Coordinates of C-alpha atoms and ligand atoms in Angstrom, one line a residue:
M1 CA -44.3 69.1 -0.1
S2 CA -47.3 71.1 1.0
D3 CA -49.3 69.7 3.9
G4 CA -51.5 72.4 5.5
P5 CA -49.1 74.6 7.5
I6 CA -46.1 72.6 6.4
T7 CA -44.9 74.3 3.3
A8 CA -41.5 72.6 2.9
T9 CA -39.5 69.6 3.9
H10 CA -35.8 69.2 4.2
D11 CA -33.4 66.6 5.5
V12 CA -31.4 68.8 7.9
L13 CA -32.4 72.3 8.9
L14 CA -29.9 74.7 10.5
V15 CA -31.3 77.5 12.6
G16 CA -28.6 80.1 12.2
G17 CA -26.2 81.2 9.3
G18 CA -23.2 82.4 11.3
G19 CA -19.8 80.6 11.6
A20 CA -21.2 77.5 13.2
G21 CA -24.3 77.2 10.9
L22 CA -22.5 77.8 7.6
R23 CA -19.7 75.3 8.7
A24 CA -22.4 72.7 9.5
A25 CA -24.1 73.3 6.2
I26 CA -20.9 72.7 4.2
A27 CA -20.2 69.5 6.3
I28 CA -23.6 68.1 5.6
A29 CA -23.3 68.8 1.9
E30 CA -19.9 67.2 1.9
T31 CA -21.0 64.2 3.9
N32 CA -24.0 63.2 1.7
A33 CA -24.6 65.1 -1.5
R34 CA -28.1 63.7 -1.7
L35 CA -29.3 65.5 1.5
D36 CA -31.3 68.6 1.2
V37 CA -30.1 71.3 3.7
A38 CA -32.0 74.4 4.8
V39 CA -30.2 77.4 6.5
V40 CA -32.8 79.6 8.3
S41 CA -31.5 82.8 9.6
K42 CA -33.3 85.8 11.2
V43 CA -30.8 88.1 9.4
Y44 CA -28.9 87.8 6.2
P45 CA -26.1 85.4 7.1
M46 CA -23.3 87.9 6.6
R47 CA -24.9 90.0 9.3
S48 CA -24.6 87.2 12.0
H49 CA -22.5 88.2 15.0
T50 CA -19.5 86.2 13.8
V51 CA -18.9 89.0 11.3
S52 CA -17.8 91.3 14.1
A53 CA -15.1 89.0 15.7
E54 CA -11.9 90.8 15.7
G55 CA -8.9 89.3 17.3
G56 CA -8.4 85.8 15.9
A57 CA -8.9 82.0 16.0
A58 CA -6.6 79.6 18.0
G59 CA -5.0 76.6 16.5
V60 CA -1.6 75.0 17.2
F61 CA 0.8 76.1 14.4
A62 CA 4.3 76.9 15.6
A63 CA 7.0 74.3 15.9
D64 CA 7.6 75.1 19.6
D65 CA 3.9 74.5 20.5
S66 CA 1.9 71.3 21.1
L67 CA -1.7 70.2 21.2
D68 CA -1.3 69.3 24.8
E69 CA -0.3 72.8 25.7
H70 CA -3.3 74.3 23.9
A71 CA -5.5 71.7 25.8
Y72 CA -3.9 72.5 29.1
D73 CA -4.3 76.3 28.7
T74 CA -8.0 75.8 27.7
I75 CA -8.7 73.4 30.6
S76 CA -6.9 75.5 33.3
G77 CA -8.5 78.6 31.8
S78 CA -11.9 76.9 32.2
D79 CA -11.1 76.4 35.9
W80 CA -11.3 72.7 35.2
L81 CA -15.0 72.8 34.2
A82 CA -14.4 71.9 30.6
D83 CA -14.9 68.3 29.4
Q84 CA -11.4 67.1 28.6
D85 CA -12.4 64.7 25.9
A86 CA -14.0 67.5 24.0
V87 CA -11.0 69.8 24.5
E88 CA -8.7 67.1 23.1
A89 CA -10.9 66.7 20.0
F90 CA -11.0 70.5 19.7
V91 CA -7.3 71.3 19.8
Q92 CA -6.6 68.4 17.4
E93 CA -9.1 69.5 14.8
A94 CA -8.7 73.3 15.1
P95 CA -5.5 73.7 13.0
R96 CA -6.9 71.5 10.2
E97 CA -10.1 73.6 10.1
L98 CA -8.1 76.8 10.0
L99 CA -5.9 75.6 7.2
Q100 CA -9.0 74.5 5.3
L101 CA -10.3 78.0 5.5
E102 CA -7.1 79.2 4.0
H103 CA -7.7 76.8 1.1
W104 CA -11.2 78.1 0.7
G105 CA -9.8 81.7 0.5
C106 CA -9.6 83.1 3.9
P107 CA -6.9 85.9 3.8
W108 CA -5.0 85.1 7.0
S109 CA -2.4 87.7 7.9
R110 CA 1.2 86.5 7.1
Q111 CA 4.7 86.8 8.3
P112 CA 7.2 88.6 6.1
D113 CA 8.4 85.1 4.8
G114 CA 4.9 84.2 3.7
H115 CA 4.0 81.8 6.5
I116 CA 0.8 82.3 8.5
A117 CA 1.3 84.8 11.2
V118 CA 0.0 84.0 14.8
R119 CA -0.4 86.3 17.7
A120 CA -0.5 85.9 21.5
F121 CA -3.9 85.9 23.2
G122 CA -5.2 86.0 26.8
G123 CA -4.5 82.9 28.9
M124 CA -2.5 81.2 26.1
K125 CA 1.1 80.5 26.9
K126 CA 2.1 80.1 23.2
M127 CA 1.5 82.3 20.1
R128 CA -1.3 80.2 18.4
T129 CA -3.9 82.7 17.3
W130 CA -4.4 83.0 13.6
F131 CA -5.8 86.4 12.5
A132 CA -6.8 88.4 9.5
A133 CA -5.7 91.9 10.8
D134 CA -8.4 92.7 13.3
K135 CA -11.3 91.7 11.1
T136 CA -11.0 88.0 11.6
G137 CA -14.6 87.1 11.9
F138 CA -15.5 89.2 8.8
H139 CA -13.1 87.3 6.7
M140 CA -14.0 83.9 8.1
L141 CA -17.7 84.4 7.6
H142 CA -17.2 85.6 4.0
T143 CA -15.1 82.6 3.3
L144 CA -17.7 80.2 4.7
F145 CA -20.6 81.9 3.0
Q146 CA -18.9 81.9 -0.3
R147 CA -18.0 78.2 0.1
S148 CA -21.6 77.4 1.0
L149 CA -22.8 78.9 -2.3
K150 CA -21.0 76.0 -4.1
Y151 CA -23.7 73.5 -3.0
D152 CA -26.9 73.5 -4.8
E153 CA -28.4 71.3 -2.1
V154 CA -28.4 74.2 0.4
T155 CA -31.6 76.3 0.4
R156 CA -31.5 79.5 2.3
Y157 CA -34.3 81.2 4.3
D158 CA -32.8 84.6 4.8
E159 CA -34.6 86.8 7.3
W160 CA -36.9 84.0 8.7
F161 CA -37.4 83.9 12.4
V162 CA -37.8 80.5 14.1
T163 CA -40.4 80.6 16.9
R164 CA -40.8 76.9 17.8
L165 CA -39.3 73.4 17.4
L166 CA -41.8 70.7 16.4
V167 CA -41.3 67.8 18.7
D168 CA -43.1 64.5 19.1
D169 CA -42.2 61.7 21.6
G170 CA -38.7 63.1 22.2
R171 CA -37.9 63.6 18.5
V172 CA -37.6 66.9 16.7
H173 CA -39.2 67.1 13.3
G174 CA -38.9 70.7 12.2
V175 CA -39.7 74.3 13.0
V176 CA -42.3 77.0 12.8
A177 CA -40.9 80.2 11.4
I178 CA -42.0 83.7 10.4
D179 CA -40.9 85.0 6.9
L180 CA -40.1 88.5 8.1
I181 CA -40.4 90.0 4.6
S182 CA -44.0 88.9 4.1
G183 CA -45.1 88.2 7.6
R184 CA -46.2 84.7 6.6
I185 CA -46.0 82.0 9.3
E186 CA -45.1 78.6 8.1
A187 CA -43.9 75.2 9.3
I188 CA -40.8 73.7 7.8
A189 CA -40.4 70.0 8.4
A190 CA -36.9 68.4 8.8
K191 CA -35.5 65.1 9.9
A192 CA -32.8 66.8 11.9
V193 CA -32.5 70.4 13.3
V194 CA -29.2 71.9 14.3
L195 CA -29.4 75.0 16.6
C196 CA -26.6 77.5 15.7
T197 CA -28.2 80.6 17.0
G198 CA -25.1 82.2 18.7
G199 CA -25.0 84.0 22.1
C200 CA -27.3 85.9 24.4
G201 CA -25.4 89.0 25.5
K202 CA -28.6 91.1 25.2
V203 CA -29.9 89.6 28.4
F204 CA -27.6 92.2 30.0
P205 CA -27.7 96.0 29.5
F206 CA -24.1 96.5 28.6
T207 CA -22.7 94.1 26.0
T208 CA -20.4 93.7 23.0
N209 CA -23.0 91.5 21.4
A210 CA -25.2 92.5 18.4
N211 CA -28.8 93.3 19.0
I212 CA -29.8 90.0 17.4
N213 CA -27.9 88.0 20.2
T214 CA -31.0 87.2 22.2
G215 CA -30.5 83.5 23.0
D216 CA -33.4 82.3 20.8
G217 CA -31.8 78.9 20.3
L218 CA -31.4 78.4 24.0
A219 CA -35.1 79.1 24.6
L220 CA -36.2 77.0 21.6
G221 CA -34.2 74.0 22.9
Y222 CA -35.2 74.5 26.5
R223 CA -38.9 74.7 25.8
A224 CA -38.6 71.6 23.6
G225 CA -37.1 69.5 26.4
A226 CA -33.3 69.9 25.9
P227 CA -31.5 70.9 29.1
L228 CA -29.2 73.9 29.2
K229 CA -25.7 73.4 30.7
D230 CA -23.6 75.8 32.9
M231 CA -25.9 78.7 32.3
E232 CA -24.4 80.7 35.2
M233 CA -21.1 81.1 33.3
V234 CA -21.3 84.5 31.5
Q235 CA -18.1 86.1 30.4
Y236 CA -17.2 89.7 30.9
H237 CA -14.5 91.0 28.5
P238 CA -12.3 93.5 30.3
T239 CA -12.1 96.1 27.5
G240 CA -15.3 97.6 26.1
L241 CA -15.9 101.1 25.1
P242 CA -17.7 102.8 28.0
F243 CA -20.8 104.1 26.2
T244 CA -21.5 101.7 23.4
G245 CA -20.0 98.5 24.8
I246 CA -18.1 98.1 21.5
L247 CA -15.3 95.6 21.9
I248 CA -11.7 96.7 21.9
T249 CA -10.1 93.4 21.1
E250 CA -7.6 91.5 23.3
A251 CA -5.3 91.7 20.3
T252 CA -4.5 95.3 21.4
R253 CA -2.9 93.8 24.5
A254 CA -1.4 90.9 22.5
E255 CA 0.4 93.5 20.4
G256 CA 1.7 95.2 23.6
G257 CA -1.0 97.5 24.9
Y258 CA -1.1 98.3 28.7
L259 CA -4.1 98.7 31.1
V260 CA -3.5 101.6 33.4
N261 CA -5.6 103.1 36.3
K262 CA -6.3 106.7 37.0
D263 CA -2.7 107.1 38.3
G264 CA -1.2 105.8 35.1
Y265 CA -0.2 102.6 37.0
R266 CA -0.3 99.2 35.4
Y267 CA -2.5 97.8 38.2
L268 CA -2.7 94.3 37.0
Q269 CA 0.7 93.7 38.7
D270 CA -1.2 93.8 42.0
Y271 CA -3.4 90.7 41.2
D272 CA -1.2 87.7 40.9
L273 CA -0.9 88.1 37.2
G274 CA 2.9 88.7 36.9
Q275 CA 5.1 91.8 36.8
P276 CA 5.4 94.6 34.2
S277 CA 7.6 93.9 31.3
P278 CA 8.3 96.2 28.3
T279 CA 7.1 93.5 25.9
P280 CA 4.0 91.3 26.4
V281 CA 4.7 88.2 28.4
L282 CA 2.5 85.3 27.5
R283 CA -0.2 84.5 30.2
S284 CA 1.0 87.4 32.2
M285 CA -0.5 90.8 33.3
E286 CA -2.5 92.2 30.4
L287 CA -2.5 88.7 28.8
G288 CA -4.1 87.0 31.7
P289 CA -7.5 85.4 31.4
R290 CA -10.7 87.5 31.0
D291 CA -12.3 86.5 34.3
R292 CA -9.3 87.6 36.3
L293 CA -8.9 90.9 34.4
S294 CA -12.6 91.8 34.8
Q295 CA -12.5 90.9 38.6
A296 CA -9.3 93.1 39.0
F297 CA -11.2 96.0 37.5
V298 CA -13.9 95.7 40.2
H299 CA -11.2 95.8 42.9
E300 CA -9.7 98.9 41.4
V301 CA -13.1 100.6 41.6
E302 CA -13.4 99.6 45.2
K303 CA -9.9 101.0 45.8
G304 CA -10.9 104.3 44.2
R305 CA -8.3 104.0 41.5
T306 CA -10.5 104.3 38.4
T307 CA -11.6 107.4 36.5
D308 CA -15.2 108.5 36.6
S309 CA -16.9 108.8 33.2
P310 CA -20.6 109.6 32.3
Y311 CA -21.0 105.9 31.9
G312 CA -19.5 104.7 35.1
P313 CA -15.9 104.1 36.2
V314 CA -13.3 103.3 33.6
V315 CA -9.6 102.4 33.3
H316 CA -7.5 103.2 30.3
L317 CA -5.9 101.1 27.5
D318 CA -2.6 102.6 26.4
L319 CA -1.5 101.8 22.8
R320 CA 0.5 105.0 22.2
H321 CA 3.9 103.3 22.6
L322 CA 3.0 100.8 19.8
G323 CA 3.3 103.5 17.1
E324 CA 1.1 104.4 14.1
K325 CA 2.7 101.9 11.8
L326 CA 1.9 98.8 13.9
I327 CA -1.6 100.1 14.8
E328 CA -2.5 100.7 11.1
A329 CA -1.1 97.3 10.1
K330 CA -2.5 95.1 12.8
L331 CA -5.2 97.0 14.6
P332 CA -6.8 99.2 11.9
M333 CA -10.3 98.5 13.0
V334 CA -9.5 99.4 16.7
R335 CA -8.4 102.8 15.5
E336 CA -11.4 103.2 13.3
L337 CA -13.8 102.3 16.1
C338 CA -12.1 104.6 18.6
L339 CA -12.2 107.5 16.1
Q340 CA -15.8 107.0 15.1
Y341 CA -17.4 106.2 18.4
E342 CA -15.2 108.0 20.9
R343 CA -13.4 110.7 18.9
I344 CA -10.1 109.4 20.2
D345 CA -7.1 108.4 18.2
P346 CA -5.3 105.6 20.0
V347 CA -2.0 106.5 18.3
T348 CA -1.8 109.6 20.5
E349 CA -4.5 109.2 23.2
L350 CA -5.6 106.7 25.9
I351 CA -8.7 104.6 25.3
P352 CA -11.3 104.5 28.2
V353 CA -12.5 101.0 28.8
R354 CA -14.6 99.0 31.2
P355 CA -15.7 95.3 31.5
V356 CA -18.6 94.3 29.3
V357 CA -20.7 91.2 28.9
H358 CA -19.3 89.3 26.0
Y359 CA -19.8 85.6 25.7
M360 CA -21.9 82.8 27.0
M361 CA -19.9 79.7 28.1
G362 CA -23.1 77.8 28.9
G363 CA -25.6 76.6 26.4
V364 CA -27.6 73.7 25.0
H365 CA -26.2 70.5 26.5
T366 CA -24.6 68.4 23.8
D367 CA -22.2 65.5 23.6
I368 CA -18.9 65.8 21.8
D369 CA -20.7 65.5 18.4
G370 CA -23.2 68.2 19.0
A371 CA -26.1 65.8 19.8
T372 CA -28.6 66.9 22.4
P373 CA -30.6 64.4 24.5
L374 CA -33.6 64.9 22.0
A375 CA -33.4 62.7 19.0
G376 CA -32.9 64.8 15.8
L377 CA -31.8 67.9 17.7
Y378 CA -28.2 69.1 17.5
A379 CA -26.4 72.4 18.6
A380 CA -23.2 74.0 17.7
G381 CA -21.3 77.3 18.2
E382 CA -21.9 79.7 21.0
T383 CA -25.4 78.4 21.6
A384 CA -24.1 74.9 22.4
C385 CA -22.2 73.8 25.5
V386 CA -20.1 70.9 24.5
S387 CA -18.2 71.9 26.8
I388 CA -14.7 73.2 26.0
N389 CA -15.1 76.5 27.7
G390 CA -16.1 75.4 31.2
S391 CA -16.3 78.4 33.5
N392 CA -14.1 80.8 31.4
R393 CA -13.4 80.8 27.7
L394 CA -10.0 81.8 26.4
G395 CA -10.1 84.5 23.8
S396 CA -9.8 83.1 20.2
N397 CA -11.1 79.7 21.1
S398 CA -14.7 80.4 20.1
L399 CA -14.2 80.9 16.3
P400 CA -12.4 77.6 15.9
E401 CA -15.0 76.0 18.2
C402 CA -17.7 77.1 15.6
L403 CA -15.7 75.4 12.9
V404 CA -14.8 72.2 14.7
F405 CA -18.1 71.5 16.3
G406 CA -20.1 73.0 13.5
A407 CA -18.5 70.4 11.2
R408 CA -19.0 67.6 13.7
A409 CA -22.7 68.4 14.4
G410 CA -23.3 68.7 10.7
R411 CA -21.7 65.3 10.0
V412 CA -23.8 63.4 12.7
A413 CA -27.0 65.3 11.8
A414 CA -26.4 64.2 8.2
E415 CA -25.9 60.6 9.2
Y416 CA -29.1 60.7 11.4
A417 CA -31.1 62.3 8.6
S418 CA -30.0 59.7 6.1
T419 CA -31.9 57.0 7.9
A420 CA -34.6 58.9 9.9
S421 CA -38.2 58.7 8.8
G422 CA -40.4 61.7 7.8
P423 CA -42.5 63.7 10.2
P424 CA -45.5 62.1 12.0
A425 CA -49.0 63.6 11.3
V426 CA -49.2 65.0 14.8
I427 CA -46.8 67.8 14.1
V428 CA -49.2 69.3 11.7
D429 CA -51.5 70.0 14.7
Q430 CA -48.5 71.4 16.6
A431 CA -47.7 73.7 13.8
R432 CA -51.3 74.9 13.6
D433 CA -51.3 75.6 17.3
E434 CA -48.2 77.7 17.1
I435 CA -49.5 79.7 14.1
R436 CA -52.7 80.3 16.0
R437 CA -50.8 81.5 19.0
L438 CA -48.8 83.9 17.0
E439 CA -51.8 85.2 15.1
R440 CA -54.0 85.5 18.2
D441 CA -51.6 86.7 20.9
L442 CA -49.4 88.9 18.8
L443 CA -50.9 89.8 15.5
S444 CA -54.7 90.1 16.3
G445 CA -54.6 93.8 16.4
E446 CA -55.8 93.7 20.1
P447 CA -52.6 94.9 21.8
G448 CA -51.7 93.8 25.2
T449 CA -50.7 96.2 28.0
E450 CA -47.0 95.6 28.5
R451 CA -44.3 97.4 26.5
V452 CA -41.5 95.3 25.1
A453 CA -39.0 98.0 26.0
D454 CA -40.0 98.2 29.7
L455 CA -39.9 94.4 30.1
R456 CA -36.4 94.3 28.4
E457 CA -35.0 97.1 30.4
Q458 CA -36.2 95.7 33.7
M459 CA -34.8 92.3 32.8
Q460 CA -31.4 93.7 31.9
T461 CA -31.1 95.9 35.0
T462 CA -32.1 92.8 37.1
M463 CA -29.4 90.7 35.5
E464 CA -26.7 93.3 35.9
E465 CA -27.6 93.8 39.6
S466 CA -28.0 90.1 40.4
A467 CA -25.6 88.3 38.1
G468 CA -22.7 90.6 37.4
I469 CA -19.0 90.0 37.8
Y470 CA -19.6 89.3 41.5
R471 CA -22.8 87.7 42.7
N472 CA -24.3 86.4 45.9
G473 CA -27.3 84.2 47.0
P474 CA -29.7 87.0 48.2
A475 CA -29.1 89.1 45.1
M476 CA -29.8 86.2 42.8
T477 CA -32.9 85.2 44.7
K478 CA -34.2 88.7 44.5
G479 CA -33.4 88.7 40.8
A480 CA -35.2 85.5 40.2
D481 CA -38.3 86.9 41.9
V482 CA -38.3 89.9 39.6
L483 CA -37.9 87.7 36.6
G484 CA -40.9 85.6 37.8
E485 CA -43.0 88.8 37.7
L486 CA -41.7 89.6 34.3
Q487 CA -42.6 86.2 33.1
Q488 CA -46.2 86.9 34.0
R489 CA -46.1 90.3 32.4
V490 CA -44.7 89.1 29.1
R491 CA -47.8 87.2 28.5
R492 CA -49.6 90.5 28.1
V493 CA -47.0 92.0 25.9
R494 CA -48.2 94.6 23.5
V495 CA -47.6 94.4 19.7
A496 CA -49.4 97.5 18.6
D497 CA -48.0 97.4 15.0
P498 CA -50.3 95.0 13.0
S499 CA -48.3 95.2 9.8
R500 CA -46.9 92.0 8.3
A501 CA -43.8 93.2 6.5
F502 CA -40.7 93.4 8.8
N503 CA -42.7 93.8 12.0
T504 CA -39.8 94.5 14.3
E505 CA -42.1 95.0 17.2
L506 CA -43.3 91.5 16.9
V507 CA -39.7 90.2 16.7
A508 CA -38.7 92.2 19.7
A509 CA -41.6 90.7 21.7
L510 CA -40.6 87.2 20.8
E511 CA -37.0 87.8 21.6
V512 CA -37.8 89.3 25.1
A513 CA -39.8 86.2 25.9
N514 CA -36.8 84.1 24.9
M515 CA -34.4 86.2 26.9
L516 CA -36.5 85.9 30.0
D517 CA -36.3 82.1 29.9
V518 CA -32.5 82.3 29.4
A519 CA -32.1 84.8 32.2
E520 CA -34.2 82.6 34.5
C521 CA -31.9 79.6 33.8
M522 CA -28.8 81.7 34.5
L523 CA -30.1 82.6 38.0
Q524 CA -31.4 79.2 38.8
S525 CA -28.2 77.6 37.9
G526 CA -26.2 80.3 39.6
L527 CA -28.0 79.9 42.9
Q528 CA -27.2 76.2 42.9
R529 CA -23.5 76.7 42.4
E530 CA -22.4 77.6 45.9
E531 CA -18.7 78.2 45.0
S532 CA -16.6 80.6 43.0
R533 CA -15.2 79.3 39.8
G534 CA -14.1 81.2 36.7
A535 CA -16.7 83.7 35.7
H536 CA -19.0 82.7 38.5
Q537 CA -17.7 84.6 41.6
R538 CA -19.9 84.5 44.7
T539 CA -19.1 86.8 47.5
D540 CA -20.9 84.4 49.8
F541 CA -18.9 81.4 48.6
P542 CA -15.6 82.9 47.6
A543 CA -13.6 79.6 47.2
R544 CA -13.6 77.0 44.5
D545 CA -15.1 73.8 45.9
D546 CA -14.1 70.8 43.8
E547 CA -15.6 68.5 46.4
R548 CA -19.1 69.6 45.8
F549 CA -19.0 71.4 42.5
L550 CA -16.5 69.9 40.0
T551 CA -19.7 69.2 38.1
H552 CA -21.8 70.7 35.3
L553 CA -25.2 71.9 36.1
L554 CA -28.1 71.1 33.8
V555 CA -31.2 73.2 33.9
H556 CA -34.4 71.2 32.8
R557 CA -37.8 72.8 32.1
N558 CA -40.6 71.1 34.2
A559 CA -44.0 70.6 32.6
D560 CA -45.4 73.6 34.6
G561 CA -42.7 75.9 33.1
T562 CA -40.5 76.0 36.2
A563 CA -36.8 75.2 36.2
R564 CA -35.1 72.1 37.7
V565 CA -31.3 71.9 38.2
E566 CA -29.5 68.6 37.9
R567 CA -25.8 67.6 38.0
L568 CA -23.6 66.0 35.3
P569 CA -20.1 64.9 36.0
V570 CA -17.2 66.7 34.3
T571 CA -15.1 64.5 32.0
I572 CA -11.5 64.4 33.2
T573 CA -9.0 62.6 30.9
R574 CA -5.4 63.6 31.6
W575 CA -5.3 66.8 33.6
P576 CA -6.5 66.5 37.2
P577 CA -7.8 69.7 38.8
G578 CA -5.1 72.1 39.9
E579 CA -4.5 75.7 40.8
R580 CA -4.7 78.2 38.0
K581 CA -1.4 80.0 37.8
Y582 CA -0.7 83.1 35.7
G583 CA 2.4 85.4 35.5
R584 CA 6.1 84.6 35.4
Ligands
FAD1 C1 -17.5 91.8 19.1 C2 -17.1 90.3 19.2 C3 -15.8 90.0 18.9 C4 -15.5 88.6 19.0 N1 -14.2 88.3 18.7 C5 -13.8 87.0 18.8 C6 -12.5 86.6 18.4 O1 -11.7 87.4 18.0 N2 -12.2 85.3 18.5 C7 -13.0 84.3 18.9 O2 -12.7 83.2 18.9 N3 -14.3 84.7 19.3 C8 -14.7 86.0 19.2 N4 -15.9 86.4 19.5 C9 -16.9 85.3 19.8 C10 -17.4 84.6 18.5 O3 -17.4 85.6 17.5 C11 -18.8 84.1 18.7 O4 -18.9 83.2 19.8 C12 -19.1 83.2 17.4 O5 -18.8 84.0 16.2 C13 -20.6 82.8 17.4 O6 -20.9 82.2 16.2 P1 -22.2 81.4 16.0 O7 -22.2 80.8 14.6 O8 -22.4 80.5 17.1 O9 -23.3 82.5 16.1 P2 -23.6 83.8 15.3 O10 -22.5 84.2 14.4 O11 -24.0 84.8 16.3 O12 -24.8 83.5 14.4 C14 -26.1 83.2 14.9 C15 -27.1 83.0 13.8 O13 -28.3 82.5 14.3 C16 -29.4 83.1 13.7 N5 -30.5 83.2 14.6 C17 -30.6 83.4 15.9 N6 -31.8 83.3 16.4 C18 -32.6 83.0 15.3 C19 -34.0 82.7 15.2 N7 -34.9 82.8 16.2 N8 -34.5 82.3 14.0 C20 -33.6 82.2 12.9 N9 -32.3 82.5 13.0 C21 -31.8 82.8 14.2 C22 -28.8 84.5 13.3 O14 -29.5 85.1 12.2 C23 -27.4 84.2 13.0 O15 -27.3 83.8 11.6 C24 -16.4 87.7 19.5 C25 -17.7 88.1 19.7 C26 -18.1 89.4 19.7 C27 -19.4 89.7 20.1

């Protein structure tokens, strides 16, 4: 179809070609072969951040494990902020999804007898994390990508950047996107749109996330009228390389690695996480949850027990006792990363590490099937908040979340699209407006005054100072004021490069505007949550307060662009809130 700016029409359009997006595409094609599916991705799908996942994907497998135990670990790990109906669906469907990937060709690591191998992971009290050495995401994404090629009804828009959702009367009807190769700006109509745009680590200066993780889907959904849920819940991973932020996977500790402070002391034994043991003890010490381990690091800094490095204080990860054979067999990428980026061989040397922003528990508010409150708009993967992660995600739950909820969102979006009508004429005007905005504000050759790099750096510093591992009201208020100024300045952002093909300056300008909206939601939500829970630790409200805050927080966008925070009850099914206990 060609109707002015609308150059194509599809039944379902996925924004994102990572784990969640590709799983959703396959689910749609399998639900209804007559539906026409589009996958729009700002990078070639195999470059999506899923590719860099290392450690593994959780799903109950062993005979001594149970779905209830996986559910309980996830719920207690979330500090009781997860919705328990969603967690129950998740633990039930995860093993099936992982096994299906095996049938589609995913080379899971095996035990000597040929069975699937599983490893321990932080906060899980049974071994249930499937892995493909330490390149799990790479193999999973390859498998999904290859599978998606089987379906002729899937059309890919590789290297297209979505700038806006087209919405009329509470219904989503498509997107406007820039074809980065040619610079053409086009509208693509669709009966249903699924946001699978991944995380937003780049809102902070020091992160494991790829440069593309700028929270675009969060901003697209928010501006279109979909609320964002639990945005204050940002996960720090305890072990990143100090300069680059490259992740050293939790699998290193699952295989028996220790964390030691400057005195060579396994300091985690001082933080209610159990006592040292020669072999890893599940849910104990180094296998405690990420929020607690990152908080313990801050206390070690305060006690003067960390080592100074050019990039701030560090502790060390000790893998030397594991031996070269095990490291080569199960952690080859960790060794490669250390050698290449730190010139350190973990077989003989300690690895310097410090906590690093890793994952976004919050996201676009959806129900258990990925549906948002806007008709025709769905979300899945890291960009969505279903929520199974609450205030702290357990390592290895995110990859299976992409599979389980990618598939669910795909199926319901397919059903919706089977009966929904085509786009109303009014979206043609909306599309024209958006194209005009991009041409006039960003590509007119009349550059603004504000440099993208300055805005981004100030936003990142502000977020680190006001919303780090520990926060408080005054710091968040100050941060919100700075963000308010940056929001004014981003209107005058400069895109000096007028070229059409691969205009990376234009993309960076759009991304920084998206990240400012995301950052603002994090602080507005954080200010409202006057308690400490999981990743949200407030020095001015140090205790968990179930009375007032056993609730989700939804950030809505007002017509004037300001944020409004509302509450939504947490769904409790079988596990009443209790104390989080780790260690043995
Ligand atoms: C280094 C690292 C290691 C990890 N290891 C593990 C692990 O071992 N186990 C685990 O469970 N989890 C792990 N995680 C978390 C997990 O990998 C991610 O949460 C998950 O892969 C996210 O998948 P996704 O499909 O939601 O998004 P992504 O894989 O990030 O894909 C996002 C997609 O959206 C597209 N996109 C974004 N914005 C736009 C736009 N404006 N227009 C068009 N397209 C757009 C991108 O092109 C991309 O295709 C890790 C994360 C990191 C960073």
